[in-house]
CSV table of C-alpha atoms (C1' of nucleotides) in Angstrom, one decimal:
chain,number,residue,atom,x,y,z
U,1,MET,CA,0.0,0.0,0.0
U,2,ARG,CA,1.1,3.5,-0.6
U,3,ILE,CA,1.1,4.4,3.0
U,4,VAL,CA,3.6,1.7,4.0
U,5,TYR,CA,5.9,2.7,1.1
U,6,ASP,CA,5.9,6.4,2.0
U,7,VAL,CA,6.5,5.7,5.8
U,8,LEU,CA,9.2,3.1,5.3
U,9,ARG,CA,11.0,5.4,2.7
U,10,ASP,CA,11.0,8.2,5.0
U,11,GLU,CA,12.3,6.1,7.9
U,12,ILE,CA,15.1,4.9,5.8
U,13,LEU,CA,16.0,8.3,4.6
U,14,SER,CA,15.9,9.8,8.0
U,15,LEU,CA,18.1,7.0,9.4
U,16,ASP,CA,15.4,5.9,11.8
U,17,LEU,CA,15.9,2.5,10.0
U,18,PRO,CA,19.8,2.4,10.1
U,19,PRO,CA,21.5,1.1,7.1
U,20,GLY,CA,22.1,-2.6,7.3
U,21,SER,CA,19.3,-3.2,9.8
U,22,ALA,CA,17.1,-6.1,9.0
U,23,ILE,CA,13.4,-5.7,7.8
U,24,ASP,CA,10.8,-8.1,9.1
U,25,GLU,CA,7.7,-8.5,6.8
U,26,ALA,CA,5.7,-10.2,9.6
U,27,GLY,CA,6.6,-7.4,12.1
U,28,LEU,CA,5.7,-4.7,9.7
U,29,ALA,CA,2.4,-6.4,8.8
U,30,GLU,CA,1.5,-6.3,12.6
U,31,ARG,CA,2.6,-2.8,13.0
U,32,PHE,CA,0.6,-1.5,10.2
U,33,GLY,CA,-2.2,-3.7,10.9
U,34,MET,CA,-2.5,-5.4,7.5
U,35,SER,CA,-1.5,-8.6,5.7
U,36,ARG,CA,2.0,-9.2,4.5
U,37,THR,CA,1.0,-8.9,0.8
U,38,PRO,CA,0.7,-5.0,0.7
U,39,ILE,CA,3.9,-4.9,2.8
U,40,ARG,CA,5.7,-6.9,0.2
U,41,GLU,CA,4.5,-4.7,-2.6
U,42,ALA,CA,6.0,-1.8,-0.9
U,43,LEU,CA,9.2,-3.6,-0.2
U,44,VAL,CA,9.5,-4.4,-3.9
U,45,ARG,CA,9.2,-0.8,-4.8
U,46,LEU,CA,11.8,0.2,-2.1
U,47,ALA,CA,14.1,-2.5,-3.5
U,48,GLY,CA,13.5,-1.1,-7.1
U,49,GLU,CA,15.0,2.3,-5.8
U,50,GLY,CA,17.9,0.6,-4.3
U,51,LEU,CA,16.8,1.7,-0.8
U,52,ILE,CA,16.6,-1.9,0.5
U,53,GLU,CA,18.4,-5.1,-0.6
U,54,THR,CA,16.6,-8.3,-0.5
U,55,LEU,CA,18.6,-11.5,-0.4
U,56,PRO,CA,16.6,-14.3,-2.1
U,57,ASN,CA,15.0,-16.5,0.5
U,58,ARG,CA,16.9,-14.8,3.1
U,59,SER,CA,16.5,-11.6,5.0
U,60,THR,CA,16.1,-8.1,3.5
U,61,ILE,CA,18.0,-5.2,4.9
U,62,VAL,CA,18.2,-1.4,4.7
U,63,SER,CA,20.8,-0.7,1.9
U,64,PRO,CA,24.1,0.1,3.6
U,65,LEU,CA,25.9,3.4,3.1
U,66,ASP,CA,29.2,2.9,1.3
U,67,PHE,CA,31.5,5.6,2.7
U,68,LEU,CA,34.4,4.2,0.8
U,69,ASN,CA,33.5,4.7,-2.8
U,70,MET,CA,31.4,7.9,-2.8
U,71,ARG,CA,33.2,9.3,-5.7
U,72,PRO,CA,30.6,8.1,-8.1
U,73,TYR,CA,27.9,9.5,-6.0
U,74,PHE,CA,29.5,13.1,-5.9
U,75,ASP,CA,30.2,12.9,-9.6
U,76,ALA,CA,26.6,12.2,-10.3
U,77,LEU,CA,25.4,14.8,-7.9
U,78,VAL,CA,27.3,17.7,-9.2
U,79,LEU,CA,26.6,16.9,-12.7
U,80,MET,CA,22.8,16.9,-12.0
U,81,TYR,CA,23.3,20.0,-10.1
U,82,ARG,CA,24.8,21.5,-13.2
U,83,VAL,CA,22.6,20.0,-15.9
U,84,THR,CA,19.2,20.8,-14.0
U,85,THR,CA,20.2,24.2,-13.4
U,86,LYS,CA,21.4,25.0,-16.9
U,87,LEU,CA,18.2,23.5,-18.3
U,88,ALA,CA,16.1,25.5,-15.9
U,89,ALA,CA,17.8,28.7,-17.4
U,90,GLN,CA,16.9,27.7,-20.7
U,91,ARG,CA,13.3,26.2,-20.3
U,92,HIS,CA,11.8,27.8,-17.3
U,93,ARG,CA,8.5,29.7,-17.4
U,94,ALA,CA,7.5,32.6,-15.2
U,95,ALA,CA,5.4,30.4,-12.9
U,96,ASP,CA,8.4,28.3,-12.1
U,97,LEU,CA,10.3,31.3,-10.7
U,98,GLU,CA,7.7,31.9,-8.1
U,99,VAL,CA,7.9,28.2,-6.7
U,100,ILE,CA,11.8,28.7,-6.7
U,101,HIS,CA,11.7,31.9,-5.0
U,102,ALA,CA,9.3,30.5,-2.3
U,103,TRP,CA,11.6,27.5,-1.6
U,104,GLN,CA,14.6,29.8,-1.4
U,105,ALA,CA,12.7,31.9,1.2
U,106,GLU,CA,12.0,28.8,3.3
U,107,PHE,CA,15.6,27.8,3.0
U,108,ALA,CA,16.8,31.1,4.2
U,109,ALA,CA,14.5,31.0,7.0
U,110,ALA,CA,15.7,27.6,8.0
U,111,VAL,CA,19.3,28.8,8.0
U,112,GLN,CA,18.3,31.7,10.0
U,113,ALA,CA,16.5,29.5,12.5
U,114,GLN,CA,19.6,27.1,12.5
U,115,ASP,CA,17.3,24.2,12.0
U,116,ALA,CA,19.5,21.5,10.3
U,117,LEU,CA,16.6,19.0,9.3
U,118,ALA,CA,14.7,22.1,7.8
U,119,MET,CA,17.8,23.1,5.9
U,120,ILE,CA,18.3,19.6,4.4
U,121,ALA,CA,14.5,19.5,3.3
U,122,THR,CA,14.3,23.0,2.0
U,123,ASN,CA,17.5,22.9,0.2
U,124,ALA,CA,16.5,19.8,-1.6
U,125,ALA,CA,13.2,21.3,-2.4
U,126,PHE,CA,14.8,24.4,-3.8
U,127,HIS,CA,17.0,22.4,-6.1
U,128,LEU,CA,14.2,20.0,-7.1
U,129,ALA,CA,12.1,23.0,-8.0
U,130,VAL,CA,15.0,24.3,-10.2
U,131,ALA,CA,15.3,21.0,-11.8
U,132,GLU,CA,11.4,20.8,-12.4
U,133,ALA,CA,11.8,24.2,-14.3
U,134,GLY,CA,14.2,22.5,-16.5
U,135,ARG,CA,11.5,20.0,-17.6
U,136,ASN,CA,13.6,16.9,-18.1
U,137,PRO,CA,11.9,14.0,-16.2
U,138,TYR,CA,14.8,11.8,-16.7
U,139,PHE,CA,17.2,14.2,-15.0
U,140,THR,CA,14.7,15.2,-12.5
U,141,ALA,CA,14.2,11.6,-11.3
U,142,LEU,CA,17.9,10.9,-11.1
U,143,PHE,CA,18.5,14.1,-9.2
U,144,LYS,CA,15.6,13.2,-6.9
U,145,ARG,CA,17.1,9.9,-6.2
U,146,LEU,CA,20.4,11.4,-5.5
U,147,LEU,CA,19.1,14.1,-3.1
U,148,ASP,CA,17.2,11.3,-1.3
U,149,GLU,CA,20.1,9.1,-1.0
U,150,GLY,CA,21.8,12.3,0.1
U,151,ARG,CA,19.5,12.8,3.0
U,152,ARG,CA,21.3,9.8,4.6
U,153,ILE,CA,24.8,11.4,3.9
U,154,LEU,CA,24.3,15.1,3.9
U,155,ARG,CA,23.2,15.0,7.4
U,156,LEU,CA,26.8,14.5,8.4
U,157,TYR,CA,27.6,17.6,6.3
U,158,TYR,CA,25.2,19.9,8.0
U,159,GLN,CA,26.4,18.7,11.4
U,160,SER,CA,29.9,19.8,10.5
U,161,TYR,CA,28.6,23.3,10.7
U,162,ASP,CA,27.0,22.6,14.1
U,163,ASP,CA,23.7,23.0,12.6
U,164,GLN,CA,24.7,26.5,11.3
U,165,LEU,CA,24.9,26.7,7.5
U,166,PRO,CA,26.8,29.8,6.3
U,167,GLN,CA,24.9,32.7,4.8
U,168,ARG,CA,27.0,32.2,1.7
U,169,PHE,CA,24.8,29.3,0.7
U,170,VAL,CA,21.8,31.5,0.7
U,171,ASP,CA,23.7,34.0,-1.4
U,172,GLU,CA,24.7,31.4,-3.9
U,173,HIS,CA,21.1,30.3,-4.2
U,174,ASP,CA,20.2,33.9,-5.1
U,175,ALA,CA,22.8,34.0,-7.7
U,176,ILE,CA,21.5,30.8,-9.3
U,177,ILE,CA,18.1,32.2,-9.3
U,178,ALA,CA,19.4,35.4,-11.0
U,179,ALA,CA,21.2,33.4,-13.6
U,180,VAL,CA,18.1,31.1,-14.2
U,181,ALA,CA,15.9,34.2,-14.6
U,182,ALA,CA,18.2,35.8,-17.0
U,183,ARG,CA,18.2,32.6,-19.0
U,184,ASN,CA,22.0,32.7,-18.8
U,185,GLY,CA,22.7,28.9,-19.2
U,186,ALA,CA,26.5,29.1,-19.0
U,187,GLU,CA,26.3,31.2,-16.0
U,188,ALA,CA,23.8,28.8,-14.3
U,189,ASP,CA,25.9,25.9,-15.1
U,190,GLN,CA,29.0,27.5,-13.6
U,191,LEU,CA,27.2,28.7,-10.3
U,192,ALA,CA,25.6,25.2,-9.9
U,193,ARG,CA,29.1,23.5,-10.4
U,194,VAL,CA,30.7,25.5,-7.7
U,195,HIS,CA,27.8,25.2,-5.4
U,196,GLY,CA,27.9,21.4,-5.9
U,197,GLU,CA,31.5,21.0,-5.6
U,198,GLN,CA,31.6,23.1,-2.4
U,199,VAL,CA,29.2,20.6,-0.7
U,200,VAL,CA,31.3,17.6,-2.1
U,201,ASP,CA,34.7,19.1,-1.0
U,202,GLN,CA,33.3,19.7,2.6
U,203,VAL,CA,31.9,16.2,3.0
U,204,GLN,CA,35.0,14.6,1.8
U,205,MET,CA,37.0,16.5,4.2
U,206,LEU,CA,34.8,15.3,6.9
U,207,LEU,CA,35.1,11.7,5.7
U,208,ALA,CA,38.8,12.0,5.3
U,209,GLY,CA,39.0,13.3,9.0
U,210,GLY,CA,37.9,11.2,12.0
U,211,MET,CA,34.3,11.7,11.3
U,212,ARG,CA,33.6,8.0,11.9
U,213,LEU,CA,31.8,8.5,15.2
U,214,ASP,CA,28.7,9.9,13.6
U,215,LEU,CA,28.0,6.9,11.5
U,216,ALA,CA,26.6,5.0,14.5
U,217,LEU,CA,23.5,7.3,14.2
T,1,MET,CA,9.0,-14.0,-10.0
T,2,ARG,CA,12.2,-13.1,-11.7
T,3,ILE,CA,11.1,-14.9,-14.9
T,4,VAL,CA,7.9,-13.1,-15.4
T,5,TYR,CA,9.7,-9.8,-14.9
T,6,ASP,CA,12.4,-10.6,-17.4
T,7,VAL,CA,9.7,-12.0,-20.0
T,8,LEU,CA,7.3,-9.2,-19.7
T,9,ARG,CA,10.0,-6.6,-19.8
T,10,ASP,CA,11.4,-8.0,-23.0
T,11,GLU,CA,8.0,-8.1,-24.6
T,12,ILE,CA,7.3,-4.5,-23.7
T,13,LEU,CA,10.7,-3.4,-25.0
T,14,SER,CA,10.4,-5.4,-28.2
T,15,LEU,CA,7.0,-3.9,-28.9
T,16,ASP,CA,5.4,-7.4,-28.7
T,17,LEU,CA,3.2,-5.8,-26.0
T,18,PRO,CA,2.4,-2.4,-27.9
T,19,PRO,CA,2.3,0.7,-25.9
T,20,GLY,CA,-1.0,1.4,-24.4
T,21,SER,CA,-2.2,-2.3,-24.5
T,22,ALA,CA,-3.8,-3.4,-21.4
T,23,ILE,CA,-2.3,-6.0,-19.0
T,24,ASP,CA,-4.5,-8.7,-17.4
T,25,GLU,CA,-3.1,-10.2,-14.2
T,26,ALA,CA,-5.2,-13.3,-14.3
T,27,GLY,CA,-4.4,-13.9,-18.0
T,28,LEU,CA,-0.7,-13.7,-17.2
T,29,ALA,CA,-1.1,-15.9,-14.2
T,30,GLU,CA,-2.7,-18.6,-16.3
T,31,ARG,CA,-0.1,-18.2,-19.0
T,32,PHE,CA,2.8,-18.4,-16.7
T,33,GLY,CA,1.2,-21.2,-14.7
T,34,MET,CA,1.2,-19.6,-11.3
T,35,SER,CA,-0.7,-17.4,-8.9
T,36,ARG,CA,-1.3,-13.8,-9.2
T,37,THR,CA,1.0,-12.9,-6.5
T,38,PRO,CA,4.3,-13.2,-8.2
T,39,ILE,CA,2.8,-11.7,-11.2
T,40,ARG,CA,1.9,-8.6,-9.2
T,41,GLU,CA,5.3,-8.4,-7.9
T,42,ALA,CA,6.7,-8.3,-11.4
T,43,LEU,CA,4.2,-5.7,-12.5
T,44,VAL,CA,5.2,-3.6,-9.4
T,45,ARG,CA,8.8,-3.7,-10.5
T,46,LEU,CA,8.0,-2.8,-14.0
T,47,ALA,CA,5.9,0.1,-13.0
T,48,GLY,CA,8.8,1.3,-11.0
T,49,GLU,CA,10.9,1.6,-13.9
T,50,GLY,CA,8.1,3.4,-15.8
T,51,LEU,CA,7.5,0.6,-18.1
T,52,ILE,CA,3.8,0.2,-17.3
T,53,GLU,CA,1.3,2.4,-15.7
T,54,THR,CA,-1.1,1.4,-13.1
T,55,LEU,CA,-4.5,3.1,-12.7
T,56,PRO,CA,-5.5,2.5,-9.1
T,57,ASN,CA,-8.4,0.0,-9.0
T,58,ARG,CA,-8.4,0.2,-12.8
T,59,SER,CA,-6.5,-1.5,-15.4
T,60,THR,CA,-2.8,-1.3,-16.0
T,61,ILE,CA,-1.3,-0.7,-19.2
T,62,VAL,CA,2.0,-0.6,-21.1
T,63,SER,CA,3.5,2.9,-21.0
T,64,PRO,CA,2.7,4.7,-24.1
T,65,LEU,CA,5.4,6.4,-26.1
T,66,ASP,CA,5.2,10.1,-26.3
T,67,PHE,CA,6.5,11.2,-29.7
T,68,LEU,CA,5.6,14.6,-29.2
T,69,ASN,CA,8.1,15.7,-26.4
T,70,MET,CA,11.2,13.6,-27.0
T,71,ARG,CA,13.6,16.5,-26.5
T,72,PRO,CA,14.1,15.5,-22.9
T,73,TYR,CA,14.7,12.0,-23.8
T,74,PHE,CA,17.4,12.9,-26.4
T,75,ASP,CA,19.0,15.5,-24.2
T,76,ALA,CA,19.4,12.9,-21.4
T,77,LEU,CA,20.6,10.1,-24.0
T,78,VAL,CA,23.3,12.3,-25.4
T,79,LEU,CA,24.6,13.5,-22.0
T,80,MET,CA,24.7,9.9,-20.9
T,81,TYR,CA,26.6,8.9,-24.1
T,82,ARG,CA,29.0,11.7,-23.2
T,83,VAL,CA,29.5,11.2,-19.4
T,84,THR,CA,29.8,7.5,-19.5
T,85,THR,CA,32.3,7.5,-22.3
T,86,LYS,CA,34.4,10.1,-20.7
T,87,LEU,CA,34.4,8.3,-17.4
T,88,ALA,CA,35.4,5.2,-19.1
T,89,ALA,CA,38.4,6.8,-20.5
T,90,GLN,CA,39.4,7.9,-17.1
T,91,ARG,CA,38.6,5.0,-15.0
T,92,HIS,CA,38.6,1.9,-17.2
T,93,ARG,CA,40.9,-1.1,-16.4
T,94,ALA,CA,42.6,-3.4,-18.9
T,95,ALA,CA,39.8,-6.2,-18.6
T,96,ASP,CA,37.1,-3.7,-19.4
T,97,LEU,CA,38.6,-3.1,-22.8
T,98,GLU,CA,38.5,-6.7,-23.6
T,99,VAL,CA,34.7,-6.9,-22.9
T,100,ILE,CA,34.3,-3.6,-25.0
T,101,HIS,CA,36.1,-5.1,-27.9
T,102,ALA,CA,34.1,-8.1,-27.7
T,103,TRP,CA,30.8,-6.4,-28.1
T,104,GLN,CA,32.2,-4.1,-30.8
T,105,ALA,CA,33.0,-7.3,-32.8
T,106,GLU,CA,29.5,-8.5,-32.3
T,107,PHE,CA,28.1,-5.2,-33.3
T,108,ALA,CA,30.2,-5.2,-36.5
T,109,ALA,CA,29.1,-8.7,-37.4
T,110,ALA,CA,25.4,-7.6,-37.0
T,111,VAL,CA,26.1,-4.6,-39.3
T,112,GLN,CA,27.5,-6.9,-41.8
T,113,ALA,CA,24.6,-9.4,-41.6
T,114,GLN,CA,22.2,-6.4,-41.8
T,115,ASP,CA,20.4,-7.9,-38.8
T,116,ALA,CA,18.5,-4.8,-37.3
T,117,LEU,CA,17.5,-6.4,-34.1
T,118,ALA,CA,21.1,-7.7,-33.4
T,119,MET,CA,22.4,-4.3,-34.3
T,120,ILE,CA,20.2,-2.7,-31.7
T,121,ALA,CA,21.0,-5.3,-29.0
T,122,THR,CA,24.8,-5.2,-29.7
T,123,ASN,CA,25.0,-1.5,-30.0
T,124,ALA,CA,23.3,-1.1,-26.7
T,125,ALA,CA,25.7,-3.8,-25.1
T,126,PHE,CA,28.6,-2.1,-26.5
T,127,HIS,CA,27.8,1.3,-25.0
T,128,LEU,CA,26.7,-0.3,-21.7
T,129,ALA,CA,30.0,-2.0,-21.5
T,130,VAL,CA,31.7,1.3,-21.9
T,131,ALA,CA,29.5,2.8,-19.3
T,132,GLU,CA,30.5,-0.2,-16.9
T,133,ALA,CA,34.1,0.7,-17.4
T,134,GLY,CA,33.3,4.2,-16.2
T,135,ARG,CA,32.3,2.7,-12.9
T,136,ASN,CA,29.5,5.1,-11.8
T,137,PRO,CA,26.4,2.9,-11.2
T,138,TYR,CA,24.2,6.1,-11.1
T,139,PHE,CA,25.1,7.0,-14.6
T,140,THR,CA,25.0,3.4,-15.7
T,141,ALA,CA,21.6,2.8,-14.3
T,142,LEU,CA,20.2,5.8,-16.0
T,143,PHE,CA,21.9,5.1,-19.2
T,144,LYS,CA,20.6,1.5,-19.1
T,145,ARG,CA,17.1,2.8,-18.7
T,146,LEU,CA,17.3,5.3,-21.6
T,147,LEU,CA,18.8,2.7,-23.8
T,148,ASP,CA,16.0,0.3,-22.9
T,149,GLU,CA,13.4,3.0,-23.5
T,150,GLY,CA,15.2,3.5,-26.8
T,151,ARG,CA,14.6,-0.1,-27.7
T,152,ARG,CA,11.1,1.0,-28.4
T,153,ILE,CA,12.1,4.2,-30.3
T,154,LEU,CA,15.3,3.3,-31.9
T,155,ARG,CA,13.8,0.6,-33.9
T,156,LEU,CA,12.3,3.3,-36.1
T,157,TYR,CA,15.8,4.7,-36.6
T,158,TYR,CA,17.4,1.5,-37.8
T,159,GLN,CA,14.4,0.9,-40.2
T,160,SER,CA,15.2,4.2,-41.9
T,161,TYR,CA,18.3,2.6,-43.0
T,162,ASP,CA,16.4,-0.5,-44.3
T,163,ASP,CA,18.1,-2.6,-41.8
T,164,GLN,CA,21.4,-1.6,-43.2
T,165,LEU,CA,23.4,0.6,-40.8
T,166,PRO,CA,26.4,2.5,-42.3
T,167,GLN,CA,29.8,1.2,-41.7
T,168,ARG,CA,30.6,4.7,-40.3
T,169,PHE,CA,29.0,3.7,-37.0
T,170,VAL,CA,31.3,0.8,-36.7
T,171,ASP,CA,34.2,3.1,-37.3
T,172,GLU,CA,33.0,5.7,-34.7
T,173,HIS,CA,32.8,2.9,-32.2
T,174,ASP,CA,36.4,2.1,-33.0
T,175,ALA,CA,37.4,5.8,-32.6
T,176,ILE,CA,35.6,5.8,-29.2
T,177,ILE,CA,37.5,2.5,-28.1
T,178,ALA,CA,40.7,4.2,-29.2
T,179,ALA,CA,40.1,7.4,-27.1
T,180,VAL,CA,39.0,5.4,-24.1
T,181,ALA,CA,42.2,3.2,-24.3
T,182,ALA,CA,44.3,6.3,-24.6
T,183,ARG,CA,42.6,7.6,-21.5
T,184,ASN,CA,41.9,10.8,-23.4
T,185,GLY,CA,38.7,12.0,-21.7
T,186,ALA,CA,38.1,15.0,-23.8
T,187,GLU,CA,38.3,13.2,-27.0
T,188,ALA,CA,36.1,10.5,-25.7
T,189,ASP,CA,33.6,13.0,-24.7
T,190,GLN,CA,33.6,14.7,-28.0
T,191,LEU,CA,33.3,11.6,-30.0
T,192,ALA,CA,30.4,10.3,-27.9
T,193,ARG,CA,28.7,13.6,-28.4
T,194,VAL,CA,28.9,13.4,-32.1
T,195,HIS,CA,28.0,9.9,-32.1
T,196,GLY,CA,24.9,10.5,-30.0
T,197,GLU,CA,23.6,13.7,-31.8
T,198,GLN,CA,24.0,11.8,-35.1
T,199,VAL,CA,21.4,9.3,-33.8
T,200,VAL,CA,19.1,12.0,-32.3
T,201,ASP,CA,19.2,14.1,-35.5
T,202,GLN,CA,18.4,11.1,-37.7
T,203,VAL,CA,15.5,10.1,-35.5
T,204,GLN,CA,14.1,13.6,-35.4
T,205,MET,CA,14.2,13.9,-39.1
T,206,LEU,CA,12.2,10.7,-39.3
T,207,LEU,CA,9.7,12.1,-36.6
T,208,ALA,CA,9.4,15.4,-38.5
T,209,GLY,CA,8.8,13.5,-41.7
T,210,GLY,CA,5.8,11.2,-42.5
T,211,MET,CA,7.0,8.3,-40.6
T,212,ARG,CA,3.8,8.0,-38.5
T,213,LEU,CA,2.8,4.7,-40.3
T,214,ASP,CA,5.3,2.8,-38.4
T,215,LEU,CA,3.9,3.7,-35.0
T,216,ALA,CA,1.1,1.2,-35.6
T,217,LEU,CA,3.6,-1.7,-34.9
X,1,DT,C1',35.4,-32.8,23.3
X,2,DG,C1',35.1,-31.8,18.1
X,3,DC,C1',32.9,-32.5,14.0
X,4,DA,C1',29.4,-34.0,10.6
X,5,DT,C1',24.6,-34.9,10.1
X,6,DT,C1',20.0,-34.4,11.1
X,7,DT,C1',16.1,-32.1,13.1
X,8,DT,C1',13.9,-28.0,14.3
X,9,DT,C1',12.6,-23.3,13.6
X,10,DC,C1',12.2,-19.3,11.5
X,11,DT,C1',11.6,-16.3,7.2
X,12,DT,C1',10.4,-15.8,2.7
X,13,DG,C1',7.7,-17.2,-1.4
X,14,DT,C1',3.4,-18.9,-3.3
X,15,DC,C1',-1.3,-19.9,-3.4
X,16,DG,C1',-6.5,-20.0,-3.6
X,17,DA,C1',-10.2,-17.4,-1.9
X,18,DC,C1',-12.7,-13.3,-0.7
X,19,DA,C1',-13.4,-8.0,-0.4
X,20,DA,C1',-13.7,-3.8,-2.6
X,21,DG,C1',-14.2,-0.7,-6.4
X,22,DA,C1',-15.4,0.7,-11.0
X,23,DA,C1',-17.2,0.3,-15.7
X,24,DG,C1',-20.9,-1.2,-18.2
X,25,DA,C1',-25.5,-3.4,-18.6
X,26,DA,C1',-30.2,-3.4,-17.3
X,27,DT,C1',-34.1,-1.5,-15.5
X,28,DG,C1',-37.5,2.0,-14.3
X,29,DC,C1',-39.5,6.3,-14.6
X,30,DA,C1',-40.9,10.6,-17.0
E,1,DT,C1',-37.3,7.5,-26.3
E,2,DG,C1',-34.1,9.8,-23.1
E,3,DC,C1',-32.2,9.9,-18.8
E,4,DA,C1',-31.1,8.8,-14.2
E,5,DT,C1',-30.4,4.9,-11.1
E,6,DT,C1',-29.7,0.2,-9.8
E,7,DC,C1',-27.6,-4.0,-10.6
E,8,DT,C1',-24.3,-7.1,-12.6
E,9,DT,C1',-19.9,-8.2,-13.9
E,10,DC,C1',-15.3,-8.0,-14.1
E,11,DT,C1',-10.6,-6.3,-12.3
E,12,DT,C1',-7.7,-5.2,-8.8
E,13,DG,C1',-6.6,-5.2,-3.8
E,14,DT,C1',-6.1,-7.8,0.4
E,15,DC,C1',-6.2,-11.8,3.3
E,16,DG,C1',-4.8,-16.1,6.0
E,17,DA,C1',-2.7,-20.3,5.2
E,18,DC,C1',0.4,-23.4,3.3
E,19,DA,C1',5.0,-24.7,0.9
E,20,DA,C1',10.0,-24.1,0.5
E,21,DG,C1',14.3,-23.0,1.8
E,22,DA,C1',17.9,-21.5,4.8
E,23,DA,C1',20.0,-20.8,9.2
E,24,DA,C1',20.4,-22.3,13.8
E,25,DA,C1',19.8,-25.9,17.1
E,26,DA,C1',20.2,-30.6,18.4
E,27,DT,C1',21.8,-35.0,18.0
E,28,DG,C1',25.0,-38.8,17.3
E,29,DC,C1',29.5,-40.5,16.4
E,30,DA,C1',34.5,-40.8,16.7
DNA sequence: TGCATTTTTCTTGTCGACAAGAAGAATGCA
DNA sequence: TGCATTCTTCTTGTCGACAAGAAAAATGCA
């Protein structure tokens, strides 16, 4: 059922269900007050998105986070930052900008309030709104998946600022909005690249250092 | 069950199940000699990949092909051609080149034999092998999905050559292999771009023209 | 006691049957 | 006859129970 899928997905992405933990169908069935059949359908969907891994005839577990080879993840993330922003500059319509502005306002508010969880959510929503304006469902879908996967990783990132994200990020978002509004694809691309690489560098520095402790979330 | 998923997937991509046609669970259950439960699981997986669309409490149909807005599809395809080839140049290992060479040989043979279906399959396998050498599962997954989706579209393309693909494509593959082997990322990127855009231009010419007839496949 | 083998016990995978919901057919009324 | 409403019929969604398979426990033998 839809509900089961949504709840489990959120619990996985928020690390309520820690990576590697086992998933018990019968238990979930009891918890949600329904039969195992709809539970299994939700699990199949989650497996399709790579959020859980199902060992045949054996247990199914929440997909582990692989902190060793994150290079591919970051490469993909930065490229999607770039391409979706560039496309937004080229293909956006007036109404799109309103949505983007709205999310940027919420993001700024979250930064102001030093609310880490809200920052993660609104930042993702901001960039997704930009991606939507680019009108390429293939890129948007991959980007969404990367941002979701990132919810499990980026949390470390925000913690490195002690729940305090620099104002600079808000400014960069504003610059991106300006480039998109001006339909300047090259500029939008460049800004998105810098914006993305900044996140990546920071997280990699964290991982290179002794940030192992936080993984026990 | 795995088998059902594979068979249905192939029938959809090969247009044996035409876009828009209805899918009957009970019928499939009888055909595969099993209960509806495993059938449904296969359908959920297919829906997750966008190959079928399921109207709640109503019928489920094979996803229609949208020939009007294919721009996003082509944009994504060309970008994935480029980025996977470039990464292959940067990250491949010796063993990867052997696999790539093997598929290129099969592709050349298919062109020689003027076997359109084999061309489609081996061309996709060739580019996927290149993508695998790039070692970015996010890009590879999207690329695979685009190539699969392309099996339903590209067929038109190959028909435009009357099942006779120019030798030029084989040569371009060779050039790509050379750039990858030389670890020349920029060159690989450029070659992949031209290669991809060529396919796109050709298909778009077909669609602009009166190629509507073939859609009744 | 140590190891191989059997048995038990879970978990997952599959089944047949029933419930729910929607589209279309049939009916009744003006 | 035309239209709204009820009823039928089909398809999908869910259920509880059973089958299959794997890990763990127990047993037997040296």
